[in-house]
Coordinates of C-alpha atoms and ligand atoms in Angstrom, one line a residue:
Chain A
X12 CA 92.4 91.1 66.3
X13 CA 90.9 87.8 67.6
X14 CA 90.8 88.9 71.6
X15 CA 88.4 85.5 72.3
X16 CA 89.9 82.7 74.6
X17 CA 92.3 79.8 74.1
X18 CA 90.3 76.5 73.1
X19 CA 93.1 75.4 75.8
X20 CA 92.4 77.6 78.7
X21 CA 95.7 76.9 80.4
X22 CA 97.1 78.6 77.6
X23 CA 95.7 81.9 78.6
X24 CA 96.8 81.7 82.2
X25 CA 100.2 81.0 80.9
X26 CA 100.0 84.1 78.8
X27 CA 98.6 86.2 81.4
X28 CA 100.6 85.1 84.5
X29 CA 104.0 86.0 82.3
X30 CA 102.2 89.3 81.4
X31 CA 101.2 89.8 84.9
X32 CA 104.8 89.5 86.0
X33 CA 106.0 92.2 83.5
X34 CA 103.3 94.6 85.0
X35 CA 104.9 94.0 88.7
X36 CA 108.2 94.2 87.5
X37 CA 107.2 97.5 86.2
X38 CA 106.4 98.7 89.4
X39 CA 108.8 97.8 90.8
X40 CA 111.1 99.7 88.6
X41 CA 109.2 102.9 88.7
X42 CA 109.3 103.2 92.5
X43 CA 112.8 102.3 91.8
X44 CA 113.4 105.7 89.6
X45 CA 111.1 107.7 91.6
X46 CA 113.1 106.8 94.9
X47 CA 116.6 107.2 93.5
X48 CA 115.7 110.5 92.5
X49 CA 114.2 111.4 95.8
X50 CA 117.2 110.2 97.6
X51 CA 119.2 112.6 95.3
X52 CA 117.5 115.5 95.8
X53 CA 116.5 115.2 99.8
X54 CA 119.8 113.8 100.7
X55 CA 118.3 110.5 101.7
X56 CA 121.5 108.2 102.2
X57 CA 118.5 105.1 104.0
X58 CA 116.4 105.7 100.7
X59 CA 119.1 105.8 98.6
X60 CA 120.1 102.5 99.9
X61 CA 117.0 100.7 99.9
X62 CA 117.0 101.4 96.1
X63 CA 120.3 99.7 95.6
X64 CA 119.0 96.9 97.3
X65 CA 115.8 96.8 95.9
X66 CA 117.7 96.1 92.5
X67 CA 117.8 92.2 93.4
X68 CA 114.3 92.0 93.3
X69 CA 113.9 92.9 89.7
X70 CA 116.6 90.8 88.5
X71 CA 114.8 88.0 90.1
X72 CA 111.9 88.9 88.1
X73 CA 113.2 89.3 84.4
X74 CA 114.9 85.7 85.3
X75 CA 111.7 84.5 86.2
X76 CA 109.9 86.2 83.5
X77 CA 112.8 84.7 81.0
X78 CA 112.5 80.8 82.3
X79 CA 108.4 81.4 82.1
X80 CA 108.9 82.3 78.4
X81 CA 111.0 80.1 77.4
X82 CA 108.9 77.1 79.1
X83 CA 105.8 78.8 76.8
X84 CA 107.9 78.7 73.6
X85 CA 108.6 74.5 74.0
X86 CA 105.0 73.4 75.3
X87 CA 103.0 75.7 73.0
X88 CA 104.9 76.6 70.3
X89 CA 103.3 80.0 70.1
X90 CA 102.4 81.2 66.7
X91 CA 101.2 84.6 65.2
X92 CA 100.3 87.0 68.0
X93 CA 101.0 84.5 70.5
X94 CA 104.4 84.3 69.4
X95 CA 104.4 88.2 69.4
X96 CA 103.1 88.5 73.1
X97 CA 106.1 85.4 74.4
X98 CA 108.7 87.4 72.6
X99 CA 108.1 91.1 73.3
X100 CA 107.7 89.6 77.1
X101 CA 111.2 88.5 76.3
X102 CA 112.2 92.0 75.2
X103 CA 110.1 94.5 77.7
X104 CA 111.6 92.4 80.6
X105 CA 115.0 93.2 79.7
X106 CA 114.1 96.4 79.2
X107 CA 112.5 97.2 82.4
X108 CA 115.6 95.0 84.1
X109 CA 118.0 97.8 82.4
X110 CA 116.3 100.5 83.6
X111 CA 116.3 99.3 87.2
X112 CA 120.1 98.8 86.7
X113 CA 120.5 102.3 86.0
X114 CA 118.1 103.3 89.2
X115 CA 120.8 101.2 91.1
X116 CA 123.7 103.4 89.9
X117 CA 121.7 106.9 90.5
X118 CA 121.1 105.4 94.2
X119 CA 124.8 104.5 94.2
X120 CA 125.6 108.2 92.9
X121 CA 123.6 109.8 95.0
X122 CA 125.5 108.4 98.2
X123 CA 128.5 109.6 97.1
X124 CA 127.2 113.2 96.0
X125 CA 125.4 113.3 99.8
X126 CA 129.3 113.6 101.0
X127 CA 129.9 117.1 99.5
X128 CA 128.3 120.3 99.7
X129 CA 125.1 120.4 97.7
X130 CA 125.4 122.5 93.8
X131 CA 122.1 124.4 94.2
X132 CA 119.1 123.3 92.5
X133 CA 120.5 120.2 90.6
X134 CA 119.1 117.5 92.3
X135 CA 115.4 119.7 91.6
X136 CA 116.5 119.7 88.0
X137 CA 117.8 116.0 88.1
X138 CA 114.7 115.0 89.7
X139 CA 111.9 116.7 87.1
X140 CA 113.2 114.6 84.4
X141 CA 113.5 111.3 86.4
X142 CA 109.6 112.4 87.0
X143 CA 109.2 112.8 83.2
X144 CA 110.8 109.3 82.2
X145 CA 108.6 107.4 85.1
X146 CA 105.7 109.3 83.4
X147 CA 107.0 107.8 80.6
X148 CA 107.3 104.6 81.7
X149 CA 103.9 104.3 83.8
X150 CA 102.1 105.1 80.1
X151 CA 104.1 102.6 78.4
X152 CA 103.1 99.8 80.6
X153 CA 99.2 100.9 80.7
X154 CA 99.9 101.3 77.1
X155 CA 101.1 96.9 77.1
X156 CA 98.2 95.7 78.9
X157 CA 95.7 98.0 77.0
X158 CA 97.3 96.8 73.8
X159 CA 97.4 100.4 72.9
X160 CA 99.5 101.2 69.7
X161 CA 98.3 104.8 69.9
X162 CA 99.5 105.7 73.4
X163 CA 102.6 103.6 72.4
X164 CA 103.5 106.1 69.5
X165 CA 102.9 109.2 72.1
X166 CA 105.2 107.4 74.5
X167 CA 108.0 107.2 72.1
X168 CA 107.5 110.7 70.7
X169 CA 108.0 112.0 74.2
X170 CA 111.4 110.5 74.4
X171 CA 112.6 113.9 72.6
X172 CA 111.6 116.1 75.8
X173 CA 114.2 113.8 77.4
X174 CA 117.3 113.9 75.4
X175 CA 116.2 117.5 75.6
X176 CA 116.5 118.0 79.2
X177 CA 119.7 115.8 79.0
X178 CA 120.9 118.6 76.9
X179 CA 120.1 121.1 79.0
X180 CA 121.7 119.9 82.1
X181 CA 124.8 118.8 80.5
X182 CA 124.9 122.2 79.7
X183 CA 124.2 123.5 82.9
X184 CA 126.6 121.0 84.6
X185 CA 129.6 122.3 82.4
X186 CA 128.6 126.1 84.1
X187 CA 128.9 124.6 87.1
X188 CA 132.2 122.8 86.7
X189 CA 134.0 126.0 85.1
X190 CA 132.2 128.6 87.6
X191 CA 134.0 126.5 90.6
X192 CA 136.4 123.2 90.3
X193 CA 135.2 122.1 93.6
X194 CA 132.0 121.3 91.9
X195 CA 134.2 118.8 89.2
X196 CA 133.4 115.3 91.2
X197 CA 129.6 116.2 92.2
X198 CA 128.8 117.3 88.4
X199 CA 130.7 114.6 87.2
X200 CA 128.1 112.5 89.0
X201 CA 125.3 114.3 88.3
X202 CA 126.3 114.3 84.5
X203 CA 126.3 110.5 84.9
X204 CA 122.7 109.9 86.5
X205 CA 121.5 112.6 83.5
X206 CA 123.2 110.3 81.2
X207 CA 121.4 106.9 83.2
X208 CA 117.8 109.1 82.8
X209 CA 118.2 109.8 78.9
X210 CA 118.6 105.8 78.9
X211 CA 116.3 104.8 80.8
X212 CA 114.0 107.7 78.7
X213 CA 115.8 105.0 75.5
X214 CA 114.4 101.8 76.9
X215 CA 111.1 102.8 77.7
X216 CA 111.0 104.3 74.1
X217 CA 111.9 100.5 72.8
X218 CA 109.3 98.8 75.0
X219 CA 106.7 101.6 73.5
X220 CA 108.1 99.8 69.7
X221 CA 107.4 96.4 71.2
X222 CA 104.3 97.3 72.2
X223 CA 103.3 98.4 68.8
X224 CA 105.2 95.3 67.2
X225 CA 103.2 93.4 69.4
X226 CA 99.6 94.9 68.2
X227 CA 100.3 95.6 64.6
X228 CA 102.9 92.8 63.5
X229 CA 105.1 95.8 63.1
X230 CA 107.7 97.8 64.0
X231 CA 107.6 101.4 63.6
X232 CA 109.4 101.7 60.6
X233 CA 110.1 105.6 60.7
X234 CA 113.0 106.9 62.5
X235 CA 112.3 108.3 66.0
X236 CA 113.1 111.8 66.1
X237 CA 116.2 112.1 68.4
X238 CA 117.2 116.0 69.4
X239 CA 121.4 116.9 69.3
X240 CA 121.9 115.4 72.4
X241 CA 125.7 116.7 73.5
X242 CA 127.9 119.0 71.7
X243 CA 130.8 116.0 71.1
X244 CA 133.6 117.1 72.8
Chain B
X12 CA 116.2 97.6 64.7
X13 CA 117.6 94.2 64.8
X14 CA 114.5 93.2 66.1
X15 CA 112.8 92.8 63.2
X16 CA 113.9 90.1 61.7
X17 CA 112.8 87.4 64.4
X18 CA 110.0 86.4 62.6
X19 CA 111.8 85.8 59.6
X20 CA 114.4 84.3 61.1
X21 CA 112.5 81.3 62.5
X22 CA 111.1 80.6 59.0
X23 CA 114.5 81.4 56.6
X24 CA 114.6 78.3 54.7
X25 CA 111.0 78.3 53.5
X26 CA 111.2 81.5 52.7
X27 CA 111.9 80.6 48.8
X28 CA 109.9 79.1 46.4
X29 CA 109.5 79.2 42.5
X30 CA 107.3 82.1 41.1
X31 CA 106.4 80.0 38.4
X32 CA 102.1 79.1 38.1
X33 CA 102.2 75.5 37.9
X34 CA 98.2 75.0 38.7
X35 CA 95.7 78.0 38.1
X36 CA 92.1 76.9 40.1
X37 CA 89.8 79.7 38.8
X38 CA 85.8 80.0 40.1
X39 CA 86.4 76.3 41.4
X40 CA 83.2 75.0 42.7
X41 CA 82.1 71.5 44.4
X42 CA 78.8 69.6 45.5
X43 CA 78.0 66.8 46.4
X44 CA 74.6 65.8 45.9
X45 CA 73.1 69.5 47.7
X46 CA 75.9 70.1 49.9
X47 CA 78.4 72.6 48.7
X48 CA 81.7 71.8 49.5
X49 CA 84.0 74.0 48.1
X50 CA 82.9 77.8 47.1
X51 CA 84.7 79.8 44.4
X52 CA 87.8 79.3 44.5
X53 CA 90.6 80.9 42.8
X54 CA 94.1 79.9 43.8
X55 CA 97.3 80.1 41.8
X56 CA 100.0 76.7 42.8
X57 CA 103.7 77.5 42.0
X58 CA 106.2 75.0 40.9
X59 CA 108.6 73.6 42.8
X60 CA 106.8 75.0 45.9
X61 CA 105.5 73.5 49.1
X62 CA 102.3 74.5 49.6
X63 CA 100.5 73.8 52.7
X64 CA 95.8 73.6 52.7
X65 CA 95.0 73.7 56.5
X66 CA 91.7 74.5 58.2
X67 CA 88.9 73.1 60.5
X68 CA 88.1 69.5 59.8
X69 CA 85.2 69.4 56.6
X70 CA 86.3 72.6 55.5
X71 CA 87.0 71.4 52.3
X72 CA 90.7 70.6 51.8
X73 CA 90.4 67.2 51.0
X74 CA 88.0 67.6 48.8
X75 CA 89.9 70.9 46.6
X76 CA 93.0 68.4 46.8
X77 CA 91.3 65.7 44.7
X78 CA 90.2 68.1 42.6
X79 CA 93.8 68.8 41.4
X80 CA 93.9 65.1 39.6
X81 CA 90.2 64.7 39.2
X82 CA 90.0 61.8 42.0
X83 CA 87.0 63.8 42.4
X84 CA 85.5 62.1 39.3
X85 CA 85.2 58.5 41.4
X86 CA 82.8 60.1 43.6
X87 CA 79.4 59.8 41.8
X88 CA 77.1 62.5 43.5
X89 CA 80.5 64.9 43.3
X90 CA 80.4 67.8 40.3
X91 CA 83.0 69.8 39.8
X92 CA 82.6 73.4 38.6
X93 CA 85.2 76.1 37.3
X94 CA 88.4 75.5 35.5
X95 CA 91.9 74.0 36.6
X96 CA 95.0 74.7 34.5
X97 CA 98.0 72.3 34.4
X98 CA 101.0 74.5 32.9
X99 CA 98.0 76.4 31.0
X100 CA 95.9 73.2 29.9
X101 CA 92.7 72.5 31.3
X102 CA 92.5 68.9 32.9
X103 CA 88.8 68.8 33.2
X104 CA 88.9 69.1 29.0
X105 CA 87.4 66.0 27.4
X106 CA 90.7 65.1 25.8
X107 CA 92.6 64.5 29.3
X108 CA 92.4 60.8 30.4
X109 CA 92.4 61.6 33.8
X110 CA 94.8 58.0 34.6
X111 CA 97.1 59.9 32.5
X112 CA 96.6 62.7 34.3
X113 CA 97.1 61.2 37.8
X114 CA 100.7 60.0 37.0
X115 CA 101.4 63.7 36.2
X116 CA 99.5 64.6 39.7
X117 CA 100.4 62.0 41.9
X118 CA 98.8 61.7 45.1
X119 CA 99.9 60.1 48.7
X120 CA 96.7 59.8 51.2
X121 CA 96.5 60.3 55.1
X122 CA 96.6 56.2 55.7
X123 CA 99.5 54.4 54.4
X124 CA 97.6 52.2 51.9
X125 CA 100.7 50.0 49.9
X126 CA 99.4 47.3 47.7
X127 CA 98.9 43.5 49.4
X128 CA 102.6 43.2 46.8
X129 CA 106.2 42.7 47.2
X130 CA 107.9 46.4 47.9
X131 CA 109.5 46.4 44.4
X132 CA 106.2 45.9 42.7
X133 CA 104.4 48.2 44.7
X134 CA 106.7 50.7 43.0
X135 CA 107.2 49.3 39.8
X136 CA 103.3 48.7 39.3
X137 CA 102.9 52.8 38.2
X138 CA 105.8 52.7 35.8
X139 CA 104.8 49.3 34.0
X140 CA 101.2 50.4 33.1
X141 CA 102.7 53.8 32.0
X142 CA 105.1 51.9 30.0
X143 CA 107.7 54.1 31.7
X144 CA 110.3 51.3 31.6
X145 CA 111.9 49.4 28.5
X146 CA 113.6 46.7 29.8
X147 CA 113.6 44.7 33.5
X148 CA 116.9 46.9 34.0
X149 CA 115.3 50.2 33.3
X150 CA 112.4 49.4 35.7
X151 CA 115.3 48.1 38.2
X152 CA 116.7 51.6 38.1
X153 CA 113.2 53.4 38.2
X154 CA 112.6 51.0 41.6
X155 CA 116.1 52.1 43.1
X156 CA 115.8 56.2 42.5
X157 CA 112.3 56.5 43.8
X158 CA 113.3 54.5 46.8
X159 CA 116.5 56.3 47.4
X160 CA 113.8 59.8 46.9
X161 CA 111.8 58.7 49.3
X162 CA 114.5 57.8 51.6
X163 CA 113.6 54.1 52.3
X164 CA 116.3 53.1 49.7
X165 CA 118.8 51.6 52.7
X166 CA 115.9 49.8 55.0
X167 CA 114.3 48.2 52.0
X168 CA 117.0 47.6 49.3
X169 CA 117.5 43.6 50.8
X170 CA 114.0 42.8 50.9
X171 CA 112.7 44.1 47.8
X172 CA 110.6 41.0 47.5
X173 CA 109.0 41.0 50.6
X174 CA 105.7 42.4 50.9
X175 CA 104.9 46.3 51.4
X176 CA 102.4 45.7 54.2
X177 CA 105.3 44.3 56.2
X178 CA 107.2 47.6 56.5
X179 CA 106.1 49.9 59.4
X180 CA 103.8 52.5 59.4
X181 CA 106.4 55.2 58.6
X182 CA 108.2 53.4 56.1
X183 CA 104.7 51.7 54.4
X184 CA 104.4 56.1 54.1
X185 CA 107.5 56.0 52.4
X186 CA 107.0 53.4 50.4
X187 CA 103.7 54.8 49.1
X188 CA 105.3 58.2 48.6
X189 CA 108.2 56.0 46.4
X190 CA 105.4 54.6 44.3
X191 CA 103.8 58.1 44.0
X192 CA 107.1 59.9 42.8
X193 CA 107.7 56.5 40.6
X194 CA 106.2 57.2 37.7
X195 CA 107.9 61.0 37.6
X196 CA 105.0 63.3 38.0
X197 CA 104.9 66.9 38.2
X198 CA 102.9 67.5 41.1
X199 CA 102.6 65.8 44.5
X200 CA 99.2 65.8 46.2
X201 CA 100.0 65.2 50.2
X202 CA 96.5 64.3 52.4
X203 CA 97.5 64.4 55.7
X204 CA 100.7 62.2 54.5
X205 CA 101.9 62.1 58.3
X206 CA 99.2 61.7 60.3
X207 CA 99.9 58.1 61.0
X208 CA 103.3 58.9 62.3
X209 CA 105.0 58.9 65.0
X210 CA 107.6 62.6 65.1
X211 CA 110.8 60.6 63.6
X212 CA 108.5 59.2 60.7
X213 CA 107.4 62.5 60.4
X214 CA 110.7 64.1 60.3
X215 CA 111.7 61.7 57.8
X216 CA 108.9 62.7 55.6
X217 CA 109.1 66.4 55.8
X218 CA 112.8 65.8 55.0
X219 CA 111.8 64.3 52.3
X220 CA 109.0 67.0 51.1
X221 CA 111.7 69.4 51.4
X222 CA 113.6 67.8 48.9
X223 CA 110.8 66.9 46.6
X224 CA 110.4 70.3 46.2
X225 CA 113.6 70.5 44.1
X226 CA 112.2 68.9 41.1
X227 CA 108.3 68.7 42.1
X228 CA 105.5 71.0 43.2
X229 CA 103.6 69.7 46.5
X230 CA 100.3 70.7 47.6
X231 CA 100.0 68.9 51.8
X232 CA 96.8 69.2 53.3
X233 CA 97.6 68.9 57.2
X234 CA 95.8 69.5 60.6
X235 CA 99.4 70.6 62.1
X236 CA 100.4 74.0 62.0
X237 CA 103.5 73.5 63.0
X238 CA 103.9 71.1 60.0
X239 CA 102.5 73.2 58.1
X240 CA 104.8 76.4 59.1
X241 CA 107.8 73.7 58.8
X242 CA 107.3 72.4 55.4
X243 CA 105.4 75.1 53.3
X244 CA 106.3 78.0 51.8
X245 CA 102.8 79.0 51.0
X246 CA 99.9 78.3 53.3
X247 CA 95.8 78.4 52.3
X248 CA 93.6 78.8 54.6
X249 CA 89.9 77.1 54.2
X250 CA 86.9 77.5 56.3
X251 CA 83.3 76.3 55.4
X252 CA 84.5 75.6 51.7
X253 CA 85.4 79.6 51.5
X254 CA 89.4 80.3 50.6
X255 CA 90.0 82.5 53.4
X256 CA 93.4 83.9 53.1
X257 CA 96.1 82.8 50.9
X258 CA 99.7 84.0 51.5
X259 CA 103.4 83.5 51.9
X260 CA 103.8 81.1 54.7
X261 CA 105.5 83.1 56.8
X262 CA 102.8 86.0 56.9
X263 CA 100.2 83.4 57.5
X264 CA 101.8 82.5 61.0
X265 CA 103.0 85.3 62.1
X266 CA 100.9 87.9 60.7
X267 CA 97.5 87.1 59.1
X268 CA 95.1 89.4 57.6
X269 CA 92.1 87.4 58.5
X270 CA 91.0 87.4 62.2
X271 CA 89.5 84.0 61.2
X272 CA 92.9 82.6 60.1
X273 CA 94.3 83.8 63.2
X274 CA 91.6 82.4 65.9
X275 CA 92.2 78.9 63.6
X276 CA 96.0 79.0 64.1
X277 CA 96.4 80.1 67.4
X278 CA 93.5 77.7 68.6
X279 CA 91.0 79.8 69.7
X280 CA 87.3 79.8 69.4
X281 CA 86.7 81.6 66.1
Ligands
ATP10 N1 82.2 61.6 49.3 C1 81.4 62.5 49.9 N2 80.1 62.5 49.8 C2 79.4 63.5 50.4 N3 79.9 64.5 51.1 C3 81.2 64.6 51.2 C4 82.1 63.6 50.6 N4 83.3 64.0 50.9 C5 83.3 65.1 51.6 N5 82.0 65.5 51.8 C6 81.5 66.7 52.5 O1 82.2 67.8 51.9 C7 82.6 68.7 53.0 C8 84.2 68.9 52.9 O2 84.8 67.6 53.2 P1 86.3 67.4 53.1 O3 86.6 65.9 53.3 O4 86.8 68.0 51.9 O5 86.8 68.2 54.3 P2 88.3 68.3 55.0 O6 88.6 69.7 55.1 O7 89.3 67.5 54.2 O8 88.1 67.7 56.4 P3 89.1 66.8 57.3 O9 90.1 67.8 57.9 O10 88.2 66.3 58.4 O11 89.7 65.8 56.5 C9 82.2 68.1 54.3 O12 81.0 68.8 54.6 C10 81.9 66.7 53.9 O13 80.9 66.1 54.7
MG11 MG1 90.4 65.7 54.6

């Protein structure tokens, strides 16, 4: 892989200001998960709020991101892995803007939820696998700028613990809901931020793809190994 | 994933090309004098295919190109080694006459260069001492279609008798590529055919290479990859007289093999 410079320098800042961008966008989005889940489970309506808010942020970005690309695309023409890195920018910024979307509905949730009695333990539960998806997330990026298929393919293996715990808490929500009808309209939310982790869990799995397209030339050609996510009602 | 496909999409069209051999360059060889220009090539060219030579300047291209109709045989200190097939016949055999040969394999260089003649001769002059034409009438029509191939049929047709080098630079490219497809041969030899163009000429011309690829194989040596992505369907990649990577077009720009191809097309320092 030819890692040497641009003969025209200003090439390479172009690449690497629009890859620096992804990298704060993806900060931005993590704090963004780890918040909404924190507001969830400590009952946190200020936190909760500064989350939705936050959202605008990140939107600016991937706007940013998508204009920056699309200038590289008509004064360089970006071939081979150039073309690669412009388009899987393209791809990992919508990815990461998705994600903070669903953040903003957790946050949005979680307000709501804070008006009824808590359902004990479920914002613990809800939280842990928030945790595991940021994990996910954080790996994925370092996995981008280290242009590291490797730690790409672990990434996307671990999206199976996810749908997992999705599983599991779908189940546990249903308990919940039969054991005491008052608990309908808080497990009904809760299922829904579940639901918003296991896709967020799906979009950092697809930026750990473009990743590897990105190194290799590639997409992972095998199919990712999904567990039975919810008996279909 | 849907994904996929973005590379191929942005290169659909060129993505077919005949899987017929038209030239076979086997073990191919060049010196001049002590230098050695071109080193052991083998390189199959298909019919009715664009294929594209690119590579840093006095890598060899030009000089493999005018190997394909022996213009290499006007250089003195030049000697050709190795063996190149036309449709399975050697044309480095004794037996070819190698004017014969370059109306089969015609060839259109980097610089416009039409004949100090009328525009109707400068395209007539290739058919007449091929005896291609019977009568005035037949060499009429011969004038008209390779005009109207090379697309400078409508600009040209009402002053047929006025002099080449009065046409502009993208039309005097025209013209010479009319005079080149005149006397009907099988293969186009392109050196840098658009490198005295401004981007409409060029269009024009890579419009026009598209179609010659109907009825003709073209071989275009060019310094633009992006003309080179546009046009081909096949790209070679030289470097210091080696053949470096040879491939479907599409894999050369979006995913080479060689780390060398891919420092030379994304331009960085190799
Ligand atoms: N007539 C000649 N006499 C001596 N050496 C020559 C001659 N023509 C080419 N060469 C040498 O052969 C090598 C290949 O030259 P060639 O013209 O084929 O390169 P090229 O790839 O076409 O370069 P460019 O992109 O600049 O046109 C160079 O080292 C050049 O100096
Ligand atoms: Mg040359």
């Amino acid at each position: 892989m030819p890692t040497s410079e641009h003969i025209v320098s200003s090439f390479d800042r172009d690449l690497e200001g629009i890859q620096g961008l992804i990298m704060r966008m993806g900060g931005l989005v993590e704090e963004a998960i780890s918040d909404a889940a924190k507001a969830l489970d400590t009952r946190d309506v200020e936190l909760a709020q500064k989350v939705r808010a936050g959202d605008a942020a990140i939107d600016a970005l991937d706007q940013t991101i998508n204009e920056e690309a699309a200038n590289i695309i008509a004064r360089r023409q970006p071939i081979a892995r150039d073309l690669r890195t412009v388009l899987t920018v393209f791809r990992i910024s919508n990815n990461l803007e998705r994600i903070g979307d669903y953040a903003k509905n957790i946050a949005k949730r979680s307000e709501a939820i804070i008006e009824h009695p808590p359902v004990e333990g479920t914002g613990a539960s809800l939280r842990r696998m928030a945790r595991q998806v940021e994990l996910m997330l954080k790996d994925v990026l370092d996995a981008y700028i280290q242009q590291d298929a490797d730690k790409a393919q672990d990434v996307r293996e671990r999206d199976i613990e996810v749908d997992q715990m999705y599983s599991a808490l779908f189940r546990e929500y249903l308990t919940f809901m039969m054991e005491d009808p008052r608990n309908i309209t808080t497990c009904m939310h809760l299922h829904f931020m579940a639901k918003n982790i296991e896709r967020m869990g799906d979009h950092a799995t697809s930026i750990a793809e473009q990743v590897m397209y990105l190194v290799t030339g590639e997409l992972p050609d095998d199919e990712r190994p999904k567990a039975n996510a919810v008996p279909m009602a | 994933m849907e994904d996929t496909d973005m590379n191929d999409m942005l290169m659909t069209r060129n993505s077919v090309g005949s899987e017929d051999i038209k030239i076979s360059a086997r073990h191919v060889q060049v010196f001049y004098g002590d230098t050695h220009a071109i080193k052991d090539v083998d390189v199959d060219i298909n019919d009715k295919t664009v294929t594209a030579f690119i590579g840093p300047s006095g890598c060899g291209k030009s000089t493999f190109l005018r190997c394909l109709n022996r213009m290499n045989d006007t250089i003195d200190i030049a000697r050709v080694e190795g063996e190149i097939l036309l449709d399975g016949e050697d044309i480095y055999d004794k037996r070819v006459d190698p004017v014969q040969l370059r109306a089969k394999v015609g060839m259109v260089f980097q610089k416009p260069n039409p004949f100090p003649k009328s525009i109707y001769d400068n395209v007539a002059y290739g058919p007449k001492i091929h005896g291609l034409a019977k009568s005035k009438g037949e060499l009429d029509e011969i004038v008209e279609k390779s005009l109207r191939r090379a697309a400078l049929w409508d600009e040209a047709k009402d002053r047929l008798d006025q002099p080449g080098t009065g046409l502009s630079g993208g039309q005097q490219q025209r013209l010479c590529i009319a005079r080149a497809v005149a006397t009907n041969p099988e293969v186009l030899l392109m050196d840098e055919p658009c490198s005295a163009l401004d981007p409409i000429a060029t269009a024009q011309v890579e419009e026009l290479i598209d179609e010659l690829r109907e009825n003709f194989s073209v071989v275009i040596v060019t310094h633009s990859m992006q003309q080179a992505a546009r046009v081909s369907q096949k790209t070679a990649f030289f470097h210091l007289g080696n053949l470096v990577e040879f491939d479907d077009t599409t894999k050369i720009f979006s995913n080479p093999e060689d780390p060398r191809t891919e420092s030379y097309i994304t331009g960085r320092i190799g």
